[in-house]
Every structure is written in C-alpha cells, then in structure tokens.
C-alpha cells in the first residue's frame, strides 16, 4: 500500500515537473518489467539461454535509444553532418525530460541484475514502478541499483529515533548546501564569470573556477543529501553519493568519493563488462573505435587522432602476447577500460564535445597518476624537470596564456616534487625511509589533496562551460567559454586589484572559504556533530531546524552582489 | 519511530515558522543585523514584479535655471586642414510623425546618406559593456553598409583588450606577443572611463576615449609595434587603413598588418573605405556615460568629427546607472548629466545628429525574487523626455524588450545571461537588428 501510494505521488510529482513526459517513465517501467520477466523465464529454463541475452539486448537498446534521442540527437546529427557534409535536420527543439539519465540507468540496472541472477524479478508492476519513480531521487539521483533497492520494497516500515534524527539532519544539511553555498556563489560570481569571462580579470576567472568546484559539489551533494534524508523518513535507505570528494589524494580516489552511485553503476555495468582488469573484450575495441571516430570527426584532426588510435590498437594486440608480468598486464587492461569508462561517463553528463574532453582528461589523469606513483623517485624528478622546462620554453616562445598557465602550474608541481625528492634522498641515506614521520606524512597528504583539487577544478573548465546550454550550439559556445577563461587566467594579472576584489566580494569570498573549511573538516568531527544533532530532544530539534531555516532564508533573500569591473 | 510522531514533528516546525511569519514584520534588526522573514501575506501571495515607484512631479522637470547660460555654440577649429562637409543634396523623404517620433531629429543624417556614393559618412557608436565585442554596432553597420555602401569595421584601439566578433587583432611589441590580458606589458594605455590610475589630466584621449602612448625611449625605432587585424566577417573587409596618431608616430601598412615606430600617442586604428558608411564601435566598460565626453579635449573631438564627416553619434548608456541607485532623485541627476554630455557633443559636432539608445531591462534578485530594477522605467521615460527637449532621437531598448520583467523572458529564451544585465550574442543581434530597422524605417519605401 505504501509503495503504491508513493508511486502515484512520484508520478504526480514527475508530471508537475515534466508534463506528459511521464508517459516515457511509464513506458520504460512497463517495457523493462515485461522484459525482465521474459529474461527470468528464459534463464530459469536454461542458465546459458541466448534468448535471455537477446531480451537483455533489446531492453538496453530501447532504454539507450530513448536516452539517445532526447539527449544526443543534436550531437550525433551535427557530427553526422560534419562528417558527411550533409544538412540533415531534426525537430526544432528537443526538450530533455527531467531525470531521464537517472531513471534510464536504474531500469538498465534492474534488467541487467535480473539477467545476472543478482535479484529475482519484481512480481508486482506497481512495486517496480515505485522503484523506478521514487520521487526523492528521481530527477537527480542517487542512482539506485536494483540489487540495493528492490529487497527494501518487501520490508515493513522501520525507522529508529536515531535514524530519524539523521534523516532530518541530511535534509537540512542538503538545503543549506544548496541555498547557502551553491545558489549564493552561483548567482553572485560563478554564473556571471562563466557567461562573460572577458568582463572579468584573470583572478576573478580563477576564483570563479574554484568557487564552481565547491558550488557543483554543494549543489549535487545537497540534492543527494535531501533525497537520502527524505527517503529515510519514509523508511528507505538510499546509498551515499558523496564522501567529501575534495579530500581525495589521487584522481582515482576522487572518483571513488564523487557521485558514488554513478561510479558504482559505471563500474558494474560498463567497466566490468568491458573486461575490467581481466581482459580486453570486443566491447573495448568497439568503444575505442567509436571514441576515436567521434573525436576525429568533431575536430577534423584525423591524422593526429588516428595515429595514436592505431598505435593503441596495435598495443592492445601485441601487449597481451608479449607481456609476461601479470600485474602489469592487469594494469594495462584496467587503464584502458577505465579510460573508456571515463570518456563515456563524460558523455553521459551531456551531449557536448566539452564533456568528452572532460571525461578524457579525467581518464588520462587517472592513468598518469597510477603510472606516476609506480615510478622511482629519480625518474619522477627527471621527468618533472624535463616537463617543466619544456613548458617554460613553450611559454617563452609563444607567450600564449594557455602555455603560461601550464608552465606556472608545472613549476609549482616541480617545486613540490623537488622538495619530496630531496627529502627522499636524505631519508634513504639514513636508512629510515620506511619510518615516515607523522608531520611529513601530513604535509605529503595535504600536497596530494591540493594537487588533486586543482586538477579536478581545471577539468571543470570544460564541464561547467558545457552545462545548461542549447544542444544545437553547445559545442561552439562551450569551447569559446573555456578558451576565454584560459586566456584570462593564463594572462598577466593585475595583482593590485586582488585586495579590491576581496573587499568588494567579501561575502562571496567568505562563503567560499567557509564552505571549503567545512568540507575539509575531519570525518570524525562531522560524524560527531551529526550524532549530536540526531540525538537531541525532539522539541529542541524543532527549534534548531527552524533557526537553520531562518538562516537559510537570509541567503534566499540576500541582495545580489553588485557588478564591479576590475579590468579595463 | 512511529509515523505519527514524524507528522507531529513536521507540524511543530510548520507551527513555529508560521508563528514567526505572524510575529516578525517582514524584517527586523537584531544587534545591527537585519533579519528577514516573510509575512503570511508574502508566503501566500508571492510578488513577481517590482512595485511601481511613485515619482514626484518635480523630478520630471529637467530645466535648471543655472544651466541657462550654458554655451551651446559650436567649437571653432583654427586648423585649415578640415575637409569640407558633405555636398548638399536634396533631403530624402522622411516619413515620421513629428509630434511623437524622435526620428524627426535625424533628418540631417538621413540627408547625408544620399552622399555616400561620393564621400564617407561616419557614425560613431559609444556605449557601455552592452556593445562590447562589436555587439549591436555590428548589425547597425551591416544594415547600413548593405544599403549605402562602405565596408570595414571602423575604429579599433591599438590593443584589443576585448576580442571583437568582426575583427581579430594581434599586437606584438618588439617581437613579443601582447595578449589582451597582458595589456600592462604593452604600450601605456589611458582610458577616459577607466580607474584613476589609467586617466590623464590633459584630456587628450582622442575620439575613442582611449590612447596608447608608444616608446618612452628617445632612440627612434627602438620600439616597434606590429598590429595585425584580420577581418572575421565578409562585411569587415576594407580598402584603407587609417592611423590616428601623433605625427611623431611613423607607420607602414602591408595587407592586414601595420608597423608602428616612434614616440607619441596612438588614438586608434581604422579599417574603412573612402565612400559609403563607416560605423565605429566604441565600448566603455563599466562607464556611466555621465561625465565621460566632457573630460575629452573638445578641440580633439571637434577635429575628428569634422574631418571624418561624422553625421551620427549614437550613445548607449544608462545601464551602469541603474544597479546601485533606487532613488529617483539620483536618476534625475544622471539624466541631467547626460544632457550636459549631449550638449557638449553637439558643440563638438554641430553637423552630426545624435541618437540615444536607453538602457535595456535589467533584473536582480531581490527578496528571493528576480525582478526588474525599479528605476529603469523612470530613467527610460526621463531620457526620452530629455531627448525630445534637446532634439535628439531616442530608441527605447527597454520598451522594445517588452518593459518591466522582459529581461527574464529574454533570459529564458537564451537571449541574455544569468546576470540579468547583459545580452548573449544572439540577444545582442536581435537588439542590434531592431535598432537598425528602426533607424532606416523612415527611409524605407511604403513606410
């Protein structure tokens, strides 16, 4: 009864946000429910059934077909036109149904889990409809895998006093993140700068970029917190979606802490089927070929993309035959398949060339970091010195802002590498290299966190530039924005205006700093204040919640930061 | 925990919040800090538009007895080098309602357009950040050049600190590329609208309101600046380079490239034709426009306007006066300052007509609701009044957009940015086309 009621409430909620697109939700619910029944039947008769595989393929094609039409029709049509010189057009405007990427992934996970016999198919279509459309996470996640959620459909409602307190905490916490950090920073600095980078100085562009890193986290994790809290109030457990991602010391760790439900989904339904760290599958070849063709088609750099692509294909054929070291072979497979997963994960976020670049940079970043950590300190230092020297030379030769930016950052990384290298030499000589001091460990951790944060922030240059754009013009506009921002950040700064900026934008700067400090608080502290809140008497909790809402309201109604020009 | 307890908890929160709505009168000051909380009326009747502000009658009157003695005579030029004004021609048939349509004040400009076969007619478009990147100007230029001939983008500064949609500029000093964001490393720049550190006291900014000073070295040729300006659109192609600089600056031109050496001031470069219409885009970032022209040396301005046969001056200001000012008295003061500016310009350019383009609609987030700034409507109306009284044409961008709240619609349609102030390029294109169409409408047959 509870499930049926919540399903209709969810559908009504979806109807209010997306109108008749609720029919698509109903269609995929029905389609995947029916197909899963067929798969189960076929599998029951024969665990190796090819018919079950055909049903699974049909289901995935239907789901991805719907997603592809709404999300990628412009993208692929433009690409087709660019490649063939034709002028194929599609309908004037495709409106993207809210949350389609999320519930499509959920139904795919259901059918795949039934196929893999991880779960039994849901007998009642209303129960299944509830799983697909559960309103707290319908439009922005977390993506709940069938394996995690379906068993909860059959459990009676139970919510302990402590869990109730935690549910309220997550809701208020999410609301505060969304309103105080995300909206305030977006309206008062980030949106302005990303809309018109040339109106702002290099420092303002850089600040906006870092503020965006905080904003996107606060926005997305704020939604997730609210969804988790609401679901908990109704007796359902949704998976954690963010785990202080900017505490990560490596790009790999970041992706284990960021949008965790998507990460797990991609790992289970894409990375592992591609072969994971076990093998290169036919899927790996197909996906890599598609990525190379799309990249070459969009950029026109056929030679520059096809040569490394051909080399990679050759390596994929040769390496498994000649490499005897199993660990290294696993690393090779893992890197290849995780790169593909990252690029496709980028494409999932939106139909724009910039999202592919974003995914690609993240994939490369992860691979480089993995390889880097395996290198000997001598090699690391020599490589870093050579890279920094080359970038400084390129900067001096061209005076282009992009090179200036690369050279500047490389120099900072080189300084860090040099210090650590010298430390390593000194401690090695004294044969105490394994007795790591606590302080040096902490410094190394902070340094790694900072580097990862900066890396992730700069990849966002491409991510944010592509968001909220008309798909028809997204590529051009996003590239223009990213280029202008790099030019501003990489250009000469008027450092005299930095204090003026801090004074004029004091509340924006204060919110950013406060947000980052809270984010970087030790996990134990956070756990402690969560538990303290959840255990407080109910009457006190009412007043604390009301006080929090009053504070949040001050930010809802806060006056806008006036427009101030620092660059002429 | 039982569901009814959860319900009770939620009800408790709602009761406390409702009590606050009743107790707090919208906003209270606690310890010097203003705390806002909605009243019940606001909760159930959220307003989406700013309240109309009542304007006292006296603020509609722009006359000031102290200004009666203002000098309105044209600047007299002593130089003999001025070119004669355009040949006299039969004025075209301009069909407008002279009682309501301010385009009646453009009749001399319309007449000059009949001479574009034999000479150049120049239009100078000054404005704030809304016209940066050649936005809005581009559409006016293309429409006029298509009909009356001429090509080229017109005036450009020595260093293009803001990229243009119509021309891509590259500047090298002593071989080193100086990008827009590295402007400090190039020749010293002075801006009439810039911060104090970028202003000069002698008023010699030239017609663009900005000047670059080249070569502090006393050895001629020790500093060389090379500027490459590549047109980005078909209409941006040109036949002639013009360099507006001190006579101590030497230059050679080769294709899209200009080599400059010497020591002195460079007021601008121009790609243009000798006949047809030339339209200059002169954006002044963050500029109010209330004092900017009177700070420029009048002789310099008058010489430029005369020699370059400037027949129309377009002013597009007002946007920067709106955000910080919610008082009608302030707006009244600004409009009076605009009148001083246009009168000054009229003295400098007695043969030119003037068109004022008012501010667009602009929105802000106030009390959690996006709404138009309350003073735009008043400024729009007062600017129109000022223009009509001073025989100046007026185009209301605010009314064209749809009045109060229209910026929100433009934003929803992807025509304007999230700041609620600036247009996106397609929005600027729409506005520019509207201005161009409006400008030429009286000359259009069957109008």
Tab-separated table of C-alpha atoms in Angstrom, chain B residues 46-364:
chain	number	residue	atom	x	y	z
B	46	UNK	CA	4.470	35.998	-3.714
B	47	UNK	CA	5.005	39.045	-5.889
B	48	UNK	CA	6.854	38.569	-9.126
B	49	UNK	CA	7.228	42.165	-10.170
B	50	UNK	CA	8.765	45.190	-8.549
B	51	UNK	CA	6.315	47.720	-7.233
B	52	UNK	CA	5.879	50.817	-9.370
B	53	UNK	CA	7.785	53.635	-7.739
B	54	UNK	CA	5.984	56.950	-7.395
B	55	UNK	CA	7.974	59.765	-8.948
B	56	UNK	CA	7.467	63.278	-7.577
B	57	UNK	CA	6.357	65.787	-10.249
B	58	UNK	CA	9.419	67.978	-9.787
B	59	UNK	CA	11.692	65.163	-10.948
B	60	UNK	CA	10.079	65.125	-14.365
B	61	UNK	CA	11.326	68.645	-14.929
B	62	UNK	CA	14.849	68.737	-16.317
B	63	UNK	CA	15.084	72.503	-16.647
B	64	UNK	CA	17.639	74.128	-14.450
B	65	UNK	CA	17.890	77.945	-14.307
B	66	UNK	CA	21.624	77.655	-13.619
B	67	UNK	CA	22.118	75.904	-16.906
B	68	UNK	CA	20.503	78.658	-18.946
B	69	UNK	CA	23.869	80.233	-19.567
B	70	UNK	CA	25.381	77.004	-20.927
B	71	UNK	CA	27.453	77.570	-24.012
B	72	UNK	CA	25.819	75.939	-26.976
B	73	UNK	CA	27.981	77.407	-29.709
B	74	UNK	CA	29.995	75.100	-31.894
B	75	UNK	CA	33.684	74.579	-31.176
B	76	UNK	CA	35.689	76.748	-33.591
B	77	UNK	CA	38.588	74.972	-35.202
B	78	UNK	CA	41.601	77.004	-36.138
B	79	UNK	CA	43.196	74.399	-38.355
B	80	UNK	CA	42.867	74.717	-42.130
B	81	UNK	CA	43.095	71.045	-42.675
B	82	UNK	CA	39.457	70.269	-42.168
B	83	UNK	CA	37.739	68.697	-45.093
B	84	UNK	CA	34.583	70.297	-46.367
B	85	UNK	CA	31.367	68.796	-45.199
B	86	UNK	CA	29.367	66.517	-47.426
B	87	UNK	CA	27.952	68.078	-50.607
B	88	UNK	CA	24.475	69.442	-50.225
B	89	UNK	CA	21.774	67.186	-51.556
B	90	UNK	CA	18.032	67.092	-51.689
B	91	UNK	CA	16.897	65.627	-48.358
B	92	UNK	CA	15.174	62.265	-48.665
B	93	UNK	CA	11.529	61.858	-47.903
B	94	UNK	CA	11.410	61.049	-44.211
B	95	UNK	CA	8.017	59.884	-43.114
B	96	UNK	CA	7.568	60.067	-39.377
B	97	UNK	CA	5.063	61.625	-37.056
B	98	UNK	CA	6.920	64.740	-35.977
B	99	UNK	CA	4.899	65.091	-32.802
B	100	UNK	CA	5.765	61.707	-31.347
B	101	UNK	CA	8.573	60.191	-33.373
B	102	UNK	CA	12.025	61.348	-32.353
B	103	UNK	CA	13.493	60.168	-35.660
B	104	UNK	CA	12.500	63.583	-36.998
B	105	UNK	CA	15.735	64.749	-35.357
B	106	UNK	CA	17.783	62.565	-37.657
B	107	UNK	CA	16.884	64.388	-40.848
B	108	UNK	CA	20.417	65.745	-41.436
B	109	UNK	CA	21.828	62.281	-41.007
B	110	UNK	CA	19.270	60.839	-43.419
B	111	UNK	CA	20.210	63.533	-45.923
B	112	UNK	CA	23.892	62.706	-45.594
B	113	UNK	CA	23.188	59.108	-46.539
B	114	UNK	CA	22.372	60.318	-50.047
B	115	UNK	CA	26.014	61.342	-50.459
B	116	UNK	CA	27.658	58.044	-49.710
B	117	UNK	CA	28.463	57.406	-53.384
B	118	UNK	CA	30.954	60.238	-53.387
B	119	UNK	CA	32.108	60.524	-49.801
B	120	UNK	CA	32.260	58.758	-46.493
B	121	UNK	CA	29.600	59.154	-43.805
B	122	UNK	CA	30.772	58.170	-40.387
B	123	UNK	CA	28.691	57.001	-37.443
B	124	UNK	CA	30.251	56.707	-34.010
B	125	UNK	CA	28.580	54.313	-31.598
B	126	UNK	CA	29.601	54.907	-27.984
B	127	UNK	CA	28.257	52.674	-25.243
B	128	UNK	CA	28.957	50.577	-22.178
B	129	UNK	CA	29.718	46.862	-21.888
B	130	UNK	CA	26.458	46.037	-23.691
B	131	UNK	CA	28.183	46.875	-27.006
B	132	UNK	CA	31.496	45.140	-26.284
B	133	UNK	CA	32.743	42.696	-28.955
B	134	UNK	CA	31.118	44.922	-31.595
B	135	UNK	CA	27.717	43.713	-30.443
B	136	UNK	CA	24.696	45.727	-31.608
B	137	UNK	CA	27.027	48.013	-33.632
B	138	UNK	CA	27.705	45.116	-35.979
B	139	UNK	CA	24.068	44.840	-37.015
B	140	UNK	CA	23.737	48.610	-37.485
B	141	UNK	CA	26.896	48.643	-39.589
B	142	UNK	CA	25.934	45.678	-41.737
B	143	UNK	CA	22.444	47.005	-42.415
B	144	UNK	CA	23.675	50.478	-43.374
B	145	UNK	CA	26.630	49.289	-45.430
B	146	UNK	CA	24.449	46.848	-47.304
B	147	UNK	CA	22.202	49.708	-48.345
B	148	UNK	CA	24.574	52.646	-48.658
B	149	UNK	CA	27.900	51.008	-49.377
B	150	UNK	CA	31.122	51.070	-47.475
B	151	UNK	CA	32.880	48.353	-45.532
B	152	UNK	CA	35.416	47.818	-42.793
B	153	UNK	CA	34.964	47.751	-39.058
B	154	UNK	CA	35.996	51.340	-38.415
B	155	UNK	CA	37.926	52.400	-35.355
B	156	UNK	CA	39.841	49.994	-33.162
B	157	UNK	CA	42.141	50.645	-30.235
B	158	UNK	CA	45.838	49.821	-30.592
B	159	UNK	CA	45.405	46.888	-28.230
B	160	UNK	CA	42.157	44.980	-28.399
B	161	UNK	CA	41.584	44.135	-24.731
B	162	UNK	CA	38.198	42.669	-25.553
B	163	UNK	CA	38.006	40.406	-28.597
B	164	UNK	CA	35.706	41.544	-31.349
B	165	UNK	CA	33.306	39.376	-33.293
B	166	UNK	CA	34.233	41.153	-36.517
B	167	UNK	CA	37.988	41.576	-36.380
B	168	UNK	CA	40.737	39.567	-34.727
B	169	UNK	CA	43.637	41.659	-33.579
B	170	UNK	CA	47.148	40.635	-32.623
B	171	UNK	CA	49.734	43.010	-31.216
B	172	UNK	CA	53.450	42.393	-30.936
B	173	UNK	CA	55.836	44.772	-29.245
B	174	UNK	CA	59.483	44.282	-30.133
B	175	UNK	CA	58.501	40.860	-31.431
B	176	UNK	CA	56.763	39.767	-28.263
B	177	UNK	CA	53.079	38.922	-28.458
B	178	UNK	CA	50.994	41.025	-26.092
B	179	UNK	CA	47.695	39.309	-25.411
B	180	UNK	CA	44.627	41.146	-24.202
B	181	UNK	CA	45.144	40.055	-20.635
B	182	UNK	CA	48.777	41.155	-20.756
B	183	UNK	CA	47.846	44.712	-21.643
B	184	UNK	CA	50.051	46.133	-18.881
B	185	UNK	CA	53.096	44.807	-20.709
B	186	UNK	CA	52.241	46.700	-23.905
B	187	UNK	CA	52.313	50.432	-24.590
B	188	UNK	CA	50.894	52.525	-21.724
B	189	UNK	CA	47.116	52.874	-22.039
B	190	UNK	CA	44.940	55.695	-20.773
B	191	UNK	CA	41.163	55.434	-20.630
B	192	UNK	CA	38.802	58.306	-20.040
B	193	UNK	CA	36.365	55.857	-18.416
B	194	UNK	CA	38.952	53.785	-16.571
B	195	UNK	CA	40.136	53.885	-12.964
B	196	UNK	CA	42.045	56.964	-11.851
B	197	UNK	CA	45.383	55.273	-12.398
B	198	UNK	CA	44.518	54.967	-16.101
B	199	UNK	CA	43.358	58.535	-16.600
B	200	UNK	CA	45.323	61.559	-17.788
B	201	UNK	CA	44.833	65.174	-16.937
B	202	UNK	CA	45.227	66.830	-20.317
B	203	UNK	CA	42.063	65.297	-21.768
B	204	UNK	CA	43.882	64.118	-24.890
B	205	UNK	CA	42.167	60.777	-25.239
B	206	UNK	CA	41.033	61.116	-28.847
B	207	UNK	CA	37.605	60.255	-30.176
B	208	UNK	CA	37.705	56.735	-28.772
B	209	UNK	CA	38.263	57.963	-25.247
B	210	UNK	CA	41.439	55.939	-25.025
B	211	UNK	CA	45.002	56.427	-26.057
B	212	UNK	CA	48.148	54.323	-26.152
B	213	UNK	CA	51.494	56.016	-25.641
B	214	UNK	CA	54.338	54.429	-27.501
B	215	UNK	CA	58.052	54.346	-26.857
B	216	UNK	CA	59.472	56.074	-23.887
B	217	UNK	CA	62.841	55.524	-25.474
B	218	UNK	CA	64.452	58.545	-27.139
B	219	UNK	CA	66.087	56.430	-29.809
B	220	UNK	CA	63.748	56.266	-32.781
B	221	UNK	CA	62.903	52.786	-33.874
B	222	UNK	CA	63.997	51.188	-30.635
B	223	UNK	CA	60.435	50.143	-30.004
B	224	UNK	CA	58.327	48.641	-32.709
B	225	UNK	CA	54.711	47.697	-32.510
B	226	UNK	CA	53.170	45.429	-35.098
B	227	UNK	CA	49.416	45.120	-35.250
B	228	UNK	CA	47.655	42.512	-37.352
B	229	UNK	CA	43.903	42.937	-37.733
B	230	UNK	CA	42.142	40.159	-39.560
B	231	UNK	CA	38.511	40.699	-40.532
B	232	UNK	CA	36.270	37.882	-39.354
B	233	UNK	CA	33.202	38.632	-41.440
B	234	UNK	CA	32.686	39.412	-45.114
B	235	UNK	CA	31.468	42.925	-44.343
B	236	UNK	CA	34.556	43.660	-42.274
B	237	UNK	CA	36.798	43.793	-45.363
B	238	UNK	CA	38.154	47.205	-46.159
B	239	UNK	CA	40.167	49.234	-48.611
B	240	UNK	CA	42.025	51.720	-46.445
B	241	UNK	CA	43.956	51.738	-43.208
B	242	UNK	CA	43.713	54.935	-41.164
B	243	UNK	CA	46.028	55.558	-38.244
B	244	UNK	CA	45.002	58.236	-35.785
B	245	UNK	CA	48.215	59.156	-34.044
B	246	UNK	CA	50.658	61.937	-33.291
B	247	UNK	CA	52.798	62.998	-36.223
B	248	UNK	CA	55.815	61.558	-34.379
B	249	UNK	CA	54.495	58.071	-34.931
B	250	UNK	CA	55.665	56.510	-38.167
B	251	UNK	CA	53.860	53.648	-39.745
B	252	UNK	CA	53.846	51.387	-42.719
B	253	UNK	CA	50.967	49.250	-43.849
B	254	UNK	CA	51.097	45.885	-45.509
B	255	UNK	CA	47.878	43.955	-46.019
B	256	UNK	CA	46.326	43.311	-42.619
B	257	UNK	CA	49.490	44.434	-40.825
B	258	UNK	CA	50.606	47.826	-39.561
B	259	UNK	CA	54.164	48.508	-38.331
B	260	UNK	CA	54.374	51.428	-35.940
B	261	UNK	CA	57.514	53.093	-34.646
B	262	UNK	CA	58.334	56.364	-32.968
B	263	UNK	CA	57.293	58.079	-29.824
B	264	UNK	CA	53.879	59.518	-29.158
B	265	UNK	CA	50.181	58.896	-28.819
B	266	UNK	CA	48.096	56.496	-30.849
B	267	UNK	CA	44.389	57.235	-30.643
B	268	UNK	CA	43.159	54.398	-32.794
B	269	UNK	CA	43.429	52.432	-35.994
B	270	UNK	CA	40.711	52.121	-38.539
B	271	UNK	CA	39.909	49.814	-41.402
B	272	UNK	CA	37.458	51.525	-43.723
B	273	UNK	CA	36.549	52.638	-47.212
B	274	UNK	CA	36.646	56.114	-48.686
B	275	UNK	CA	32.974	56.115	-49.522
B	276	UNK	CA	29.861	54.590	-48.021
B	277	UNK	CA	29.048	54.274	-44.355
B	278	UNK	CA	31.615	53.644	-41.636
B	279	UNK	CA	30.347	52.680	-38.201
B	280	UNK	CA	32.721	52.734	-35.231
B	281	UNK	CA	32.134	50.599	-32.168
B	282	UNK	CA	33.485	52.275	-29.030
B	283	UNK	CA	32.614	50.325	-25.888
B	284	UNK	CA	33.485	51.770	-22.495
B	285	UNK	CA	33.310	49.038	-19.890
B	286	UNK	CA	31.553	49.996	-16.657
B	287	UNK	CA	31.028	53.553	-17.871
B	288	UNK	CA	28.088	55.596	-16.655
B	289	UNK	CA	28.451	57.996	-19.548
B	290	UNK	CA	27.576	60.976	-17.384
B	291	UNK	CA	30.959	62.697	-17.417
B	292	UNK	CA	32.997	60.897	-19.999
B	293	UNK	CA	32.799	63.207	-23.038
B	294	UNK	CA	33.328	66.470	-21.217
B	295	UNK	CA	36.631	65.022	-19.996
B	296	UNK	CA	37.889	64.664	-23.567
B	297	UNK	CA	39.549	67.660	-25.148
B	298	UNK	CA	36.882	69.434	-27.208
B	299	UNK	CA	39.214	70.505	-29.992
B	300	UNK	CA	40.370	66.953	-30.482
B	301	UNK	CA	36.803	65.694	-30.637
B	302	UNK	CA	35.633	68.501	-32.908
B	303	UNK	CA	38.523	67.914	-35.298
B	304	UNK	CA	37.809	64.235	-35.545
B	305	UNK	CA	34.064	64.672	-36.042
B	306	UNK	CA	34.587	67.302	-38.702
B	307	UNK	CA	37.430	65.658	-40.611
B	308	UNK	CA	35.835	62.275	-40.514
B	309	UNK	CA	32.428	63.597	-41.558
B	310	UNK	CA	30.698	62.141	-38.538
B	311	UNK	CA	26.996	62.546	-39.212
B	312	UNK	CA	25.516	60.474	-36.455
B	313	UNK	CA	26.639	59.926	-32.874
B	314	UNK	CA	24.950	57.038	-31.107
B	315	UNK	CA	25.117	56.998	-27.335
B	316	UNK	CA	24.093	53.867	-25.472
B	317	UNK	CA	24.377	54.415	-21.751
B	318	UNK	CA	22.299	54.192	-18.635
B	319	UNK	CA	22.803	50.535	-17.742
B	320	UNK	CA	25.541	51.244	-15.220
B	321	UNK	CA	23.468	53.939	-13.536
B	322	UNK	CA	20.698	51.532	-12.602
B	323	UNK	CA	22.032	48.789	-10.271
B	324	UNK	CA	23.257	50.952	-7.415
B	325	UNK	CA	20.519	53.536	-7.455
B	326	UNK	CA	16.974	53.075	-6.271
B	327	UNK	CA	16.266	56.765	-5.723
B	328	UNK	CA	14.506	58.791	-8.434
B	329	UNK	CA	16.494	61.887	-7.403
B	330	UNK	CA	19.729	60.120	-8.392
B	331	UNK	CA	18.316	59.059	-11.745
B	332	UNK	CA	17.130	62.614	-12.324
B	333	UNK	CA	20.672	63.810	-11.647
B	334	UNK	CA	22.111	61.278	-14.080
B	335	UNK	CA	19.771	62.290	-16.875
B	336	UNK	CA	20.706	65.911	-16.372
B	337	UNK	CA	24.335	64.862	-16.664
B	338	UNK	CA	23.536	63.039	-19.904
B	339	UNK	CA	22.058	66.254	-21.191
B	340	UNK	CA	25.317	68.033	-20.450
B	341	UNK	CA	27.173	65.349	-22.374
B	342	UNK	CA	24.970	65.509	-25.455
B	343	UNK	CA	25.097	69.295	-25.473
B	344	UNK	CA	28.879	69.112	-25.273
B	345	UNK	CA	28.950	66.624	-28.119
B	346	UNK	CA	26.646	68.841	-30.136
B	347	UNK	CA	29.086	71.693	-29.731
B	348	UNK	CA	31.901	69.429	-30.886
B	349	UNK	CA	29.933	68.002	-33.764
B	350	UNK	CA	27.465	70.619	-34.917
B	351	UNK	CA	26.846	68.787	-38.211
B	352	UNK	CA	26.009	65.477	-36.581
B	353	UNK	CA	22.689	64.244	-35.319
B	354	UNK	CA	22.532	62.328	-32.073
B	355	UNK	CA	20.686	59.126	-31.238
B	356	UNK	CA	20.420	57.977	-27.647
B	357	UNK	CA	19.718	54.285	-27.003
B	358	UNK	CA	18.369	53.860	-23.499
B	359	UNK	CA	19.187	51.027	-21.106
B	360	UNK	CA	17.759	47.577	-21.556
B	361	UNK	CA	15.539	45.993	-18.957
B	362	UNK	CA	17.687	44.626	-16.144
B	363	UNK	CA	16.727	42.261	-13.363
B	364	UNK	CA	18.102	41.494	-9.936
